[in-house]
C-alpha cells in the first residue's frame, strides 16, 4: 500500500519551435499555456484541481542583458493560471538558476508529502530565438500581461559574482566555464590539443542524441573534429570553446511537469502507467564566489549532493539506468561525471536530451526538459532508476533527482539540505587577494575572443609568496597562449585599478 501523501510525477510536456517567423511564433505565455495544458492531458486523469503553479524565472527577469523589448509578465504563474482556467492558491515564481526545475520538484515533493499541496504544475519557457529575430527585423510584439497581485518567491537572490570578479571578466558564463576547463585539463594531465580532442569526443556523443530528439533545437550530428576546430562559422568564443561547445540560449522552448499526491492521483484516475516517483533528491551549493572555490577542477557540492540523493534512494551509481547531466559547457559534464563516479564514455550515456548546446538551453528551464525525458524513459522501463543533475550559476547551485516508476516505500521524507551543506561550507578556500604583486603561477586561464580574434586573457593565479589566489588579465602575446601549456607557467603580476595585469616572460 502506497502512502497517500507520496509525491508522484504524472504528466509531462515539451514544445520546441525551430522555424516560425516572429509574427507567427507564440509568446512566452502562449508556449507556457501550451505545455501546461499538454502536461495535464498527459497525466491521463480527469478533474485535476491544481492548487499550486510554479513558473521557472524567465531570463528577461534574470539578467538585464536579456530584458525583453516587448513588455514583461508581472505575475507569470497567475497569467498561466488564467490561461488554463484554474485558480490555484499558490502562484510561485522561481529563482535564477539552471538548477531551478529540479529544485522545484524537490521542494514540491516535500510540500506534497507534508500535506501543503496536492496537485502542482511546474512550467518554464524561453522565446529568445523569436525575441532576437523580431528585434533584428524591427517587429513589435506584445509580450506583456498584468493579472494583478505579485507571485510568491523563495526569498532574496544571492549575488554570484563580486565587483572585482566582474572587472576581470569573471561574470559571463562563456568566460567562466573555460577557466574550469583549463583546470580540469591540468588535473587530467592532458596536453592542450589532447584535451580539446577529449572534449570533442565527449560532445560528439551529445550531438548524436540531439539529432534523434524531435524536441532538439539543433538536431544535427557532428563529429568531434567539427566541434573543436575553429572556422569562420565555429569561431572561438573563449578558448578552448568554439561556438559549437557553448550553450545555445537562442531557442523557443517550453516544458512542464505535473506532480500530485498519490491520494489526489488516485482520485483523479491517473493511470498507473503514467506515474513516476522521486526516490531521492538533494540540493547543494558551492562556495558562492568562484574566487573562493576550494578547487576549480572539482566540485564538493556535486560530489556530496549526488551521493546524498543516491543514498536517499537506497541505490548506488551502478544501479542507475538513464542519466541526464547538466551540460551548459563540456566541463560541467566532465566535473559532474567525475564527482558522481561516471565514466565519460559510460554506455548508459550522460544525456537524455542532447545537451544545452544542441538540444537547446532555454535559460533557467533546460532541466525541465531533462526531467520530462526522464519521466518518459522511466515509464518505458519501469524497473529502471534514473538520475537528473541540474546546475545553476557557475557550477554554483546543484539539484539532484533520482526517479523510477517503482513506487517508493513508506512515508516520503527528505533530509534537511542544511545538514549536508554544512560539510561543503566547512571546506576551506585557498585565500584570496585583490592586490597581488610579483611572481606567480597560473592556476587556470582562458583567452576571450571577439569575433574569433583574441581580445584578452583571464588569468586565475597563485602568488609565489603565499599561494593566495588572485585574478588578472593579460593583453599581450595572446596567440601564444592558444594550444600551449599555460596552467603551471610562471608570470609576473602587477596590482591595477580595477584590473590586475599579468605579463608572461
Short mmCIF file of C-alpha atoms in Angstrom, two decimals:
data_model
loop_
_atom_site.label_atom_id
_atom_site.label_comp_id
_atom_site.label_asym_id
_atom_site.label_seq_id
_atom_site.Cartn_x
_atom_site.Cartn_y
_atom_site.Cartn_z
CA UNK A 1 0.00 0.00 0.00
CA UNK A 2 1.50 3.32 -1.10
CA UNK A 3 1.29 6.12 1.45
CA UNK A 4 -1.42 8.56 0.24
CA UNK A 5 0.93 11.54 0.73
CA UNK A 6 3.62 10.05 -1.52
CA UNK A 7 4.51 12.57 -4.26
CA UNK A 8 4.33 11.32 -7.82
CA UNK A 9 5.03 12.84 -11.23
CA UNK A 10 2.07 12.13 -13.51
CA UNK A 11 2.25 14.42 -16.55
CA UNK A 12 4.95 15.96 -18.75
CA UNK A 13 5.07 18.00 -21.95
CA UNK A 14 7.64 19.71 -24.15
CA UNK A 15 7.46 22.07 -27.12
CA UNK A 16 10.14 23.45 -29.44
CA UNK A 17 9.61 25.93 -32.28
CA UNK A 18 12.57 25.95 -34.66
CA UNK A 19 11.03 27.63 -37.66
CA UNK A 20 8.19 30.10 -37.08
CA UNK A 21 8.67 33.68 -38.22
CA UNK A 22 8.45 36.26 -35.41
CA UNK A 23 4.95 37.37 -36.40
CA UNK A 24 3.71 33.77 -36.29
CA UNK A 25 5.58 32.49 -33.23
CA UNK A 26 3.92 32.13 -29.86
CA UNK A 27 4.70 34.45 -26.98
CA UNK A 28 6.32 33.01 -23.85
CA UNK A 29 2.87 32.95 -22.22
CA UNK A 30 1.41 31.17 -25.26
CA UNK A 31 4.08 28.49 -25.00
CA UNK A 32 3.63 28.13 -21.24
CA UNK A 33 -0.11 27.61 -21.69
CA UNK A 34 0.54 25.10 -24.47
CA UNK A 35 2.82 22.85 -22.41
CA UNK A 36 0.80 23.35 -19.23
CA UNK A 37 -2.37 22.09 -20.88
CA UNK A 38 -0.46 19.28 -22.59
CA UNK A 39 1.12 18.10 -19.31
CA UNK A 40 -2.30 17.99 -17.65
CA UNK A 41 -3.64 16.00 -20.59
CA UNK A 42 -0.62 13.67 -20.48
CA UNK A 43 -1.49 12.71 -16.90
CA UNK A 44 -4.46 10.83 -18.28
CA UNK A 45 -6.78 11.55 -15.37
CA UNK A 46 -9.73 13.92 -15.12
CA UNK A 47 -10.72 16.75 -12.85
CA UNK A 48 -7.17 17.55 -11.68
CA UNK A 49 -7.62 20.59 -9.45
CA UNK A 50 -4.31 22.46 -9.36
CA UNK A 51 -3.57 24.11 -6.03
CA UNK A 52 -0.07 25.27 -6.99
CA UNK A 53 1.52 26.68 -10.14
CA UNK A 54 5.26 27.38 -10.16
CA UNK A 55 6.96 29.03 -13.13
CA UNK A 56 10.71 28.99 -13.70
CA UNK A 57 12.11 32.53 -13.85
CA UNK A 58 12.49 33.85 -17.37
CA UNK A 59 15.87 35.16 -18.49
CA UNK A 60 14.14 38.50 -19.12
CA UNK A 61 13.74 38.74 -15.33
CA UNK A 62 17.11 37.15 -14.54
CA UNK A 63 19.60 39.44 -16.28
CA UNK A 64 19.38 42.95 -17.79
CA UNK A 65 21.27 41.58 -20.80
CA UNK A 66 18.21 39.53 -21.78
CA UNK A 67 15.46 42.03 -20.90
CA UNK A 68 12.59 41.79 -23.38
CA UNK A 69 11.85 44.88 -25.51
CA UNK A 70 8.27 43.62 -25.87
CA UNK A 71 6.99 44.05 -22.29
CA UNK A 72 7.03 41.74 -19.30
CA UNK A 73 4.82 39.45 -17.28
CA UNK A 74 4.11 40.96 -13.87
CA UNK A 75 2.90 37.67 -12.39
CA UNK A 76 3.58 34.85 -14.86
CA UNK A 77 2.23 31.99 -12.66
CA UNK A 78 -1.10 33.79 -12.30
CA UNK A 79 -1.15 34.65 -16.01
CA UNK A 80 -0.62 30.97 -16.76
CA UNK A 81 -3.38 30.01 -14.33
CA UNK A 82 -5.76 32.39 -16.09
CA UNK A 83 -4.89 30.91 -19.47
CA UNK A 84 -5.57 27.42 -18.13
CA UNK A 85 -8.77 28.49 -16.42
CA UNK A 86 -7.68 27.45 -12.93
CA UNK A 87 -7.40 29.25 -9.60
CA UNK A 88 -4.51 27.80 -7.57
CA UNK A 89 -3.97 29.04 -4.05
CA UNK A 90 -0.21 29.29 -4.61
CA UNK A 91 1.47 31.05 -7.54
CA UNK A 92 5.25 30.77 -7.23
CA UNK A 93 7.92 32.40 -9.40
CA UNK A 94 11.23 30.59 -9.10
CA UNK A 95 14.71 32.00 -8.52
CA UNK A 96 17.54 32.42 -11.02
CA UNK A 97 19.50 29.28 -11.85
CA UNK A 98 19.51 26.26 -14.12
CA UNK A 99 19.07 24.07 -11.05
CA UNK A 100 15.58 25.54 -10.53
CA UNK A 101 13.45 22.89 -12.29
CA UNK A 102 14.88 20.01 -10.23
CA UNK A 103 14.96 22.15 -7.09
CA UNK A 104 11.24 22.89 -7.58
CA UNK A 105 10.49 19.18 -7.99
CA UNK A 106 12.31 18.53 -4.72
CA UNK A 107 10.51 21.41 -2.99
CA UNK A 108 7.07 20.42 -4.23
CA UNK A 109 7.63 16.79 -3.31
CA UNK A 110 8.30 17.97 0.23
CA UNK A 111 5.19 20.16 0.27
CA UNK A 112 3.05 17.33 -1.07
CA UNK A 113 4.43 14.89 1.49
CA UNK A 114 3.75 17.43 4.26
CA UNK A 115 0.15 17.97 3.14
CA UNK A 116 0.80 21.52 1.91
CA UNK A 117 -0.09 20.73 -1.72
CA UNK A 118 -1.90 18.04 -3.69
CA UNK A 119 -1.69 18.98 -7.37
CA UNK A 120 1.17 21.07 -8.73
CA UNK A 121 2.09 22.34 -12.19
CA UNK A 122 5.73 23.27 -12.84
CA UNK A 123 6.46 25.06 -16.11
CA UNK A 124 9.10 27.16 -17.82
CA UNK A 125 9.79 28.76 -21.17
CA UNK A 126 12.10 30.92 -23.25
CA UNK A 127 11.46 32.50 -26.62
CA UNK A 128 14.83 34.17 -27.10
CA UNK A 129 15.04 32.96 -30.71
CA UNK A 130 11.91 34.89 -31.63
CA UNK A 131 12.89 37.83 -29.42
CA UNK A 132 16.22 38.21 -31.20
CA UNK A 133 14.76 37.77 -34.68
CA UNK A 134 11.92 40.23 -34.03
CA UNK A 135 14.27 42.84 -32.59
CA UNK A 136 16.61 42.50 -35.59
CA UNK A 137 13.68 42.84 -38.03
CA UNK A 138 12.24 45.78 -36.03
CA UNK A 139 8.99 43.90 -35.48
CA UNK A 140 6.98 44.93 -32.42
CA UNK A 141 5.44 42.16 -30.33
CA UNK A 142 3.24 42.31 -27.23
CA UNK A 143 4.70 40.09 -24.56
CA UNK A 144 3.11 41.63 -21.50
CA UNK A 145 0.40 40.75 -19.03
CA UNK A 146 -0.54 42.02 -15.58
CA UNK A 147 -3.19 39.84 -13.95
CA UNK A 148 -2.79 41.63 -10.63
CA UNK A 149 -1.02 40.68 -7.47
CA UNK A 150 2.54 39.52 -7.02
CA UNK A 151 3.76 35.92 -7.16
CA UNK A 152 5.31 34.16 -4.21
CA UNK A 153 9.09 33.84 -4.33
CA UNK A 154 11.68 31.87 -2.39
CA UNK A 155 13.43 34.91 -0.93
CA UNK A 156 16.19 37.27 -1.89
CA UNK A 157 18.52 36.36 -4.75
CA UNK A 158 22.17 35.71 -3.89
CA UNK A 159 24.79 37.61 -5.91
CA UNK A 160 27.01 35.01 -7.56
CA UNK A 161 29.80 37.38 -8.62
CA UNK A 162 31.77 40.18 -6.93
CA UNK A 163 32.65 43.55 -8.44
CA UNK A 164 36.28 42.51 -8.52
CA UNK A 165 35.42 39.38 -10.47
CA UNK A 166 33.26 41.36 -12.88
CA UNK A 167 36.08 43.82 -13.53
CA UNK A 168 38.29 40.94 -14.62
CA UNK A 169 35.66 39.34 -16.87
CA UNK A 170 34.70 36.58 -14.46
CA UNK A 171 30.99 37.17 -14.88
CA UNK A 172 29.57 35.82 -18.15
CA UNK A 173 29.36 32.01 -18.11
CA UNK A 174 31.04 31.88 -21.54
CA UNK A 175 34.16 33.32 -19.85
CA UNK A 176 34.00 31.39 -16.57
CA UNK A 177 33.47 27.78 -17.63
CA UNK A 178 36.59 27.78 -19.85
CA UNK A 179 38.58 28.63 -16.70
CA UNK A 180 37.28 25.45 -15.10
CA UNK A 181 38.09 23.56 -18.30
CA UNK A 182 41.76 24.58 -18.18
CA UNK A 183 41.97 23.43 -14.56
CA UNK A 184 40.37 20.08 -15.42
CA UNK A 185 42.81 19.57 -18.32
CA UNK A 186 45.68 20.11 -15.88
CA UNK A 187 44.18 17.65 -13.38
CA UNK A 188 43.89 15.02 -16.14
CA UNK A 189 47.45 15.70 -17.30
CA UNK A 190 46.23 16.32 -20.86
CA UNK A 191 48.12 18.29 -23.45
CA UNK A 192 46.08 21.29 -24.68
CA UNK A 193 45.35 19.70 -28.06
CA UNK A 194 44.71 16.32 -26.46
CA UNK A 195 42.21 17.87 -24.09
CA UNK A 196 40.34 19.57 -26.90
CA UNK A 197 40.12 16.19 -28.61
CA UNK A 198 38.73 14.72 -25.38
CA UNK A 199 36.08 17.45 -25.31
CA UNK A 200 35.18 16.80 -28.93
CA UNK A 201 34.73 13.07 -28.38
CA UNK A 202 32.52 13.72 -25.34
CA UNK A 203 30.25 16.25 -27.01
CA UNK A 204 30.00 14.40 -30.33
CA UNK A 205 28.04 11.81 -28.39
CA UNK A 206 25.68 14.52 -27.21
CA UNK A 207 25.04 15.63 -30.81
CA UNK A 208 24.04 12.07 -31.70
CA UNK A 209 21.37 12.13 -29.00
CA UNK A 210 20.16 15.60 -30.08
CA UNK A 211 19.96 14.51 -33.71
CA UNK A 212 17.47 11.80 -32.73
CA UNK A 213 15.41 14.01 -30.38
CA UNK A 214 12.31 15.56 -32.01
CA UNK A 215 12.38 18.42 -29.47
CA UNK A 216 16.01 19.41 -30.15
CA UNK A 217 16.63 22.94 -31.41
CA UNK A 218 19.68 21.81 -33.42
CA UNK A 219 19.14 18.14 -34.35
CA UNK A 220 22.46 17.82 -36.19
CA UNK A 221 25.04 15.12 -35.54
CA UNK A 222 28.61 16.46 -35.71
CA UNK A 223 32.00 14.81 -35.48
CA UNK A 224 34.47 15.60 -32.74
CA UNK A 225 36.66 17.41 -35.26
CA UNK A 226 33.75 19.60 -36.39
CA UNK A 227 33.02 20.61 -32.81
CA UNK A 228 36.53 21.60 -31.78
CA UNK A 229 38.00 23.01 -35.00
CA UNK A 230 37.76 26.81 -35.20
CA UNK A 231 36.29 28.00 -38.51
CA UNK A 232 34.50 31.09 -39.76
CA UNK A 233 31.19 29.61 -38.61
CA UNK A 234 32.60 27.92 -35.49
CA UNK A 235 34.85 30.59 -34.05
CA UNK A 236 36.44 30.53 -30.64
CA UNK A 237 34.27 32.26 -28.04
CA UNK A 238 36.65 31.74 -25.12
CA UNK A 239 39.45 29.21 -25.55
CA UNK A 240 39.19 26.22 -25.64
CA UNK A 241 35.49 26.56 -26.52
CA UNK A 242 34.31 27.18 -30.04
CA UNK A 243 30.73 28.25 -30.75
CA UNK A 244 29.59 24.62 -31.07
CA UNK A 245 30.72 23.94 -27.49
CA UNK A 246 28.67 26.76 -25.92
CA UNK A 247 25.14 26.54 -24.60
CA UNK A 248 22.60 27.67 -27.20
CA UNK A 249 20.23 30.08 -25.44
CA UNK A 250 18.52 31.48 -28.53
CA UNK A 251 15.73 28.93 -28.67
CA UNK A 252 11.94 28.86 -28.38
CA UNK A 253 11.31 26.01 -25.96
CA UNK A 254 8.89 25.23 -23.14
CA UNK A 255 8.34 22.29 -20.81
CA UNK A 256 6.00 21.41 -17.95
CA UNK A 257 5.58 18.74 -15.27
CA UNK A 258 2.53 17.82 -13.19
CA UNK A 259 3.08 16.44 -9.68
CA UNK A 260 0.43 15.12 -7.31
CA UNK A 261 -0.03 13.30 -4.06
CA UNK A 262 -0.83 9.63 -4.57
CA UNK A 263 -4.25 10.20 -3.00
CA UNK A 264 -5.04 13.02 -5.43
CA UNK A 265 -3.76 10.98 -8.37
CA UNK A 266 -5.98 8.08 -7.30
CA UNK A 267 -8.99 10.39 -7.01
CA UNK A 268 -8.34 11.82 -10.48
CA UNK A 269 -7.97 8.37 -12.00
CA UNK A 270 -4.37 8.84 -13.14
CA UNK A 271 -3.31 5.51 -14.71
CA UNK A 272 -0.50 3.61 -13.01
CA UNK A 273 1.41 3.62 -16.30
CA UNK A 274 1.77 7.40 -16.09
CA UNK A 275 3.25 7.50 -12.58
CA UNK A 276 6.93 8.11 -11.85
CA UNK A 277 8.26 8.57 -8.33
CA UNK A 278 11.03 10.72 -6.86
CA UNK A 279 13.09 8.23 -4.86
CA UNK A 280 15.97 10.51 -3.88
CA UNK A 281 16.86 14.18 -4.08
CA UNK A 282 19.36 16.76 -2.87
CA UNK A 283 20.11 20.46 -3.20
CA UNK A 284 23.58 21.88 -2.61
CA UNK A 285 25.69 24.88 -3.46
CA UNK A 286 29.40 25.54 -3.85
CA UNK A 287 31.25 28.41 -2.15
CA UNK A 288 29.32 31.17 -3.88
CA UNK A 289 32.14 33.20 -5.45
CA UNK A 290 34.37 31.45 -7.98
CA UNK A 291 37.33 33.20 -6.31
CA UNK A 292 36.60 31.31 -3.08
CA UNK A 293 36.29 27.80 -4.56
CA UNK A 294 38.31 25.03 -3.00
CA UNK A 295 39.44 23.63 -6.36
CA UNK A 296 38.48 24.90 -9.80
CA UNK A 297 38.69 21.42 -11.30
CA UNK A 298 36.32 19.65 -8.90
CA UNK A 299 33.05 20.29 -7.07
CA UNK A 300 32.46 19.16 -3.50
CA UNK A 301 28.82 20.22 -3.77
CA UNK A 302 28.20 17.89 -6.72
CA UNK A 303 30.08 15.02 -5.07
CA UNK A 304 28.21 15.35 -1.77
CA UNK A 305 24.83 16.18 -3.30
CA UNK A 306 24.85 13.26 -5.73
CA UNK A 307 25.96 10.85 -3.02
CA UNK A 308 23.15 12.02 -0.76
CA UNK A 309 20.49 11.74 -3.48
CA UNK A 310 21.57 8.20 -4.33
CA UNK A 311 21.69 7.22 -0.67
CA UNK A 312 18.22 8.73 -0.20
CA UNK A 313 17.02 6.41 -2.99
CA UNK A 314 18.86 3.46 -1.48
CA UNK A 315 20.91 2.75 -4.61
CA UNK A 316 24.42 3.24 -5.95
CA UNK A 317 25.84 4.54 -9.21
CA UNK A 318 25.95 1.03 -10.67
CA UNK A 319 22.18 0.70 -10.17
CA UNK A 320 21.37 3.66 -12.42
CA UNK A 321 19.82 3.31 -15.85
CA UNK A 322 19.13 6.60 -17.70
CA UNK A 323 21.33 9.56 -16.78
CA UNK A 324 20.82 13.24 -17.53
CA UNK A 325 23.71 15.58 -16.62
CA UNK A 326 23.54 19.34 -16.97
CA UNK A 327 25.65 20.28 -19.96
CA UNK A 328 25.86 24.04 -20.50
CA UNK A 329 29.56 23.57 -21.34
CA UNK A 330 31.66 20.40 -21.64
CA UNK A 331 33.39 20.94 -18.30
CA UNK A 332 30.05 20.80 -16.47
CA UNK A 333 29.64 17.26 -17.77
CA UNK A 334 33.26 16.30 -17.04
CA UNK A 335 33.23 17.54 -13.45
CA UNK A 336 29.77 16.13 -12.72
CA UNK A 337 30.71 12.73 -14.12
CA UNK A 338 33.95 12.70 -12.13
CA UNK A 339 32.23 13.71 -8.90
CA UNK A 340 29.38 11.22 -9.31
CA UNK A 341 31.66 8.38 -10.38
CA UNK A 342 30.68 8.03 -14.04
CA UNK A 343 33.00 7.35 -16.97
CA UNK A 344 32.82 9.96 -19.73
CA UNK A 345 32.07 7.16 -22.20
CA UNK A 346 29.58 5.36 -19.94
CA UNK A 347 27.49 3.02 -22.09
CA UNK A 348 24.33 4.33 -20.43
CA UNK A 349 25.03 7.78 -21.87
CA UNK A 350 25.20 11.06 -19.96
CA UNK A 351 22.32 12.93 -21.59
CA UNK A 352 18.71 12.20 -22.48
CA UNK A 353 18.07 15.44 -24.38
CA UNK A 354 21.29 16.00 -26.32
CA UNK A 355 22.57 18.79 -24.10
CA UNK A 356 22.27 22.56 -23.95
CA UNK A 357 24.50 23.32 -26.98
CA UNK A 358 22.47 21.06 -29.30
CA UNK A 359 19.11 20.25 -27.76
CA UNK A 360 18.91 23.88 -26.64
CA UNK A 361 19.43 25.80 -23.44
CA UNK A 362 16.19 27.67 -22.67
CA UNK A 363 17.50 29.88 -19.86
CA UNK A 364 16.85 28.56 -16.39
CA UNK A 365 14.40 25.93 -17.69
CA UNK A 366 16.61 23.44 -19.55
CA UNK A 367 16.39 20.74 -16.88
CA UNK A 368 12.58 20.73 -17.02
CA UNK A 369 13.12 19.13 -20.43
CA UNK A 370 15.60 16.72 -18.86
CA UNK A 371 13.02 15.75 -16.25
CA UNK A 372 10.35 15.29 -18.92
CA UNK A 373 12.70 13.00 -20.84
CA UNK A 374 13.46 11.09 -17.64
CA UNK A 375 9.78 10.55 -16.89
CA UNK A 376 9.26 9.18 -20.40
CA UNK A 377 12.25 6.85 -20.02
CA UNK A 378 11.09 5.57 -16.62
CA UNK A 379 7.60 4.95 -17.96
CA UNK A 380 9.04 2.74 -20.70
CA UNK A 381 11.47 0.89 -18.41
CA UNK A 382 9.55 0.56 -15.19
CA UNK A 383 12.32 -1.15 -13.22
CA UNK A 384 14.96 1.46 -14.02
CA UNK A 385 16.32 4.15 -11.73
CA UNK A 386 17.38 7.39 -13.41
CA UNK A 387 19.42 10.38 -12.24
CA UNK A 388 18.90 14.04 -13.17
CA UNK A 389 21.61 16.56 -12.27
CA UNK A 390 20.69 20.24 -12.74
CA UNK A 391 23.03 23.17 -12.21
CA UNK A 392 22.85 26.93 -11.88
CA UNK A 393 25.34 29.77 -11.89
CA UNK A 394 28.99 28.82 -12.40
CA UNK A 395 28.73 25.23 -11.12
CA UNK A 396 27.33 27.08 -8.12
CA UNK A 397 23.92 25.61 -7.29
CA UNK A 398 23.19 21.92 -7.83
CA UNK A 399 19.98 19.91 -7.61
CA UNK A 400 19.57 16.16 -7.98
CA UNK A 401 16.66 13.80 -8.52
CA UNK A 402 16.56 10.00 -8.62
CA UNK A 403 13.46 8.71 -10.44
CA UNK A 404 11.75 5.39 -11.03
CA UNK A 405 8.30 4.04 -11.91
CA UNK A 406 8.73 1.75 -8.90
CA UNK A 407 6.69 3.21 -6.02
CA UNK A 408 8.64 4.47 -3.03
CA UNK A 409 8.23 2.54 0.20
CA UNK A 410 6.81 4.03 3.38
CA UNK A 411 6.20 7.71 4.04
CA UNK A 412 8.19 10.01 1.72
CA UNK A 413 10.66 12.17 3.64
CA UNK A 414 13.86 14.03 2.91
CA UNK A 415 16.82 15.21 4.98
CA UNK A 416 17.14 18.94 5.55
CA UNK A 417 19.74 20.07 2.96
CA UNK A 418 21.43 22.20 5.62
CA UNK A 419 22.75 19.04 7.24
CA UNK A 420 24.93 18.01 4.28
CA UNK A 421 25.51 21.57 3.07
CA UNK A 422 27.43 22.17 6.29
CA UNK A 423 30.13 19.74 5.13
CA UNK A 424 30.58 21.72 1.89
CA UNK A 425 30.65 25.06 3.68
CA UNK A 426 33.33 23.81 6.06
CA UNK A 427 35.86 23.11 3.29
CA UNK A 428 38.37 26.00 3.34
CA UNK A 429 39.14 28.03 0.24
CA UNK A 430 42.70 28.94 -0.78
CA UNK A 431 42.72 32.52 0.47
CA UNK A 432 42.28 35.38 -1.98
CA UNK A 433 43.83 38.77 -2.57
CA UNK A 434 42.62 41.61 -4.78
CA UNK A 435 46.08 43.22 -4.77
CA UNK A 436 48.63 40.66 -5.96
CA UNK A 437 52.19 41.63 -6.85
CA UNK A 438 55.28 39.86 -8.08
CA UNK A 439 55.98 36.29 -9.12
CA UNK A 440 53.06 33.93 -9.63
CA UNK A 441 51.89 30.75 -11.37
CA UNK A 442 48.81 30.10 -13.49
CA UNK A 443 46.05 28.06 -11.85
CA UNK A 444 43.50 28.49 -14.65
CA UNK A 445 43.08 30.64 -17.73
CA UNK A 446 41.11 31.39 -20.86
CA UNK A 447 41.60 33.63 -23.87
CA UNK A 448 38.40 35.56 -24.57
CA UNK A 449 37.79 36.16 -28.26
CA UNK A 450 35.90 38.90 -30.10
CA UNK A 451 34.51 37.65 -33.41
CA UNK A 452 37.12 34.91 -33.44
CA UNK A 453 40.06 37.20 -32.63
CA UNK A 454 41.86 37.01 -29.25
CA UNK A 455 40.84 40.02 -27.14
CA UNK A 456 42.27 39.38 -23.65
CA UNK A 457 43.18 36.56 -21.32
CA UNK A 458 41.68 35.97 -17.90
CA UNK A 459 44.22 34.52 -15.50
CA UNK A 460 43.48 32.85 -12.18
CA UNK A 461 46.86 32.87 -10.47
CA UNK A 462 48.59 31.91 -7.25
CA UNK A 463 51.12 34.23 -5.63
CA UNK A 464 54.53 32.65 -5.23
CA UNK A 465 54.95 34.34 -1.84
CA UNK A 466 51.91 32.88 -0.06
CA UNK A 467 49.96 30.77 -2.61
CA UNK A 468 46.93 33.02 -2.33
CA UNK A 469 44.65 33.04 -5.35
CA UNK A 470 44.08 36.21 -7.41
CA UNK A 471 42.64 37.40 -10.71
CA UNK A 472 44.41 39.23 -13.51
CA UNK A 473 44.20 39.91 -17.23
CA UNK A 474 46.81 39.65 -19.98
CA UNK A 475 46.59 41.73 -23.15
CA UNK A 476 49.81 40.87 -24.96
CA UNK A 477 51.07 37.69 -26.60
CA UNK A 478 47.59 36.13 -26.60
CA UNK A 479 48.11 33.95 -29.67
CA UNK A 480 50.98 32.25 -27.88
CA UNK A 481 48.56 31.05 -25.18
CA UNK A 482 46.47 29.01 -27.62
CA UNK A 483 47.16 25.25 -27.68
CA UNK A 484 50.20 25.60 -25.42
CA UNK A 485 50.69 24.55 -21.82
CA UNK A 486 49.72 27.62 -19.77
CA UNK A 487 48.48 26.20 -16.44
CA UNK A 488 51.51 25.99 -14.16
CA UNK A 489 53.50 28.62 -16.06
CA UNK A 490 55.23 31.38 -14.13
CA UNK A 491 54.49 35.02 -14.81
CA UNK A 492 54.58 38.43 -13.15
CA UNK A 493 51.50 40.20 -11.84
CA UNK A 494 51.08 43.89 -11.06
CA UNK A 495 48.24 45.29 -9.00
CA UNK A 496 45.92 47.51 -11.03
CA UNK A 497 42.82 49.59 -10.54
CA UNK A 498 40.48 47.94 -11.26
CA UNK A 499 42.26 45.23 -13.28
CA UNK A 500 45.44 43.43 -12.25
CA UNK A 501 47.91 42.90 -15.10
CA UNK A 502 49.70 39.65 -15.96
CA UNK A 503 52.87 39.58 -18.06
CA UNK A 504 54.48 36.38 -19.31
CA UNK A 505 58.21 36.26 -19.92
#
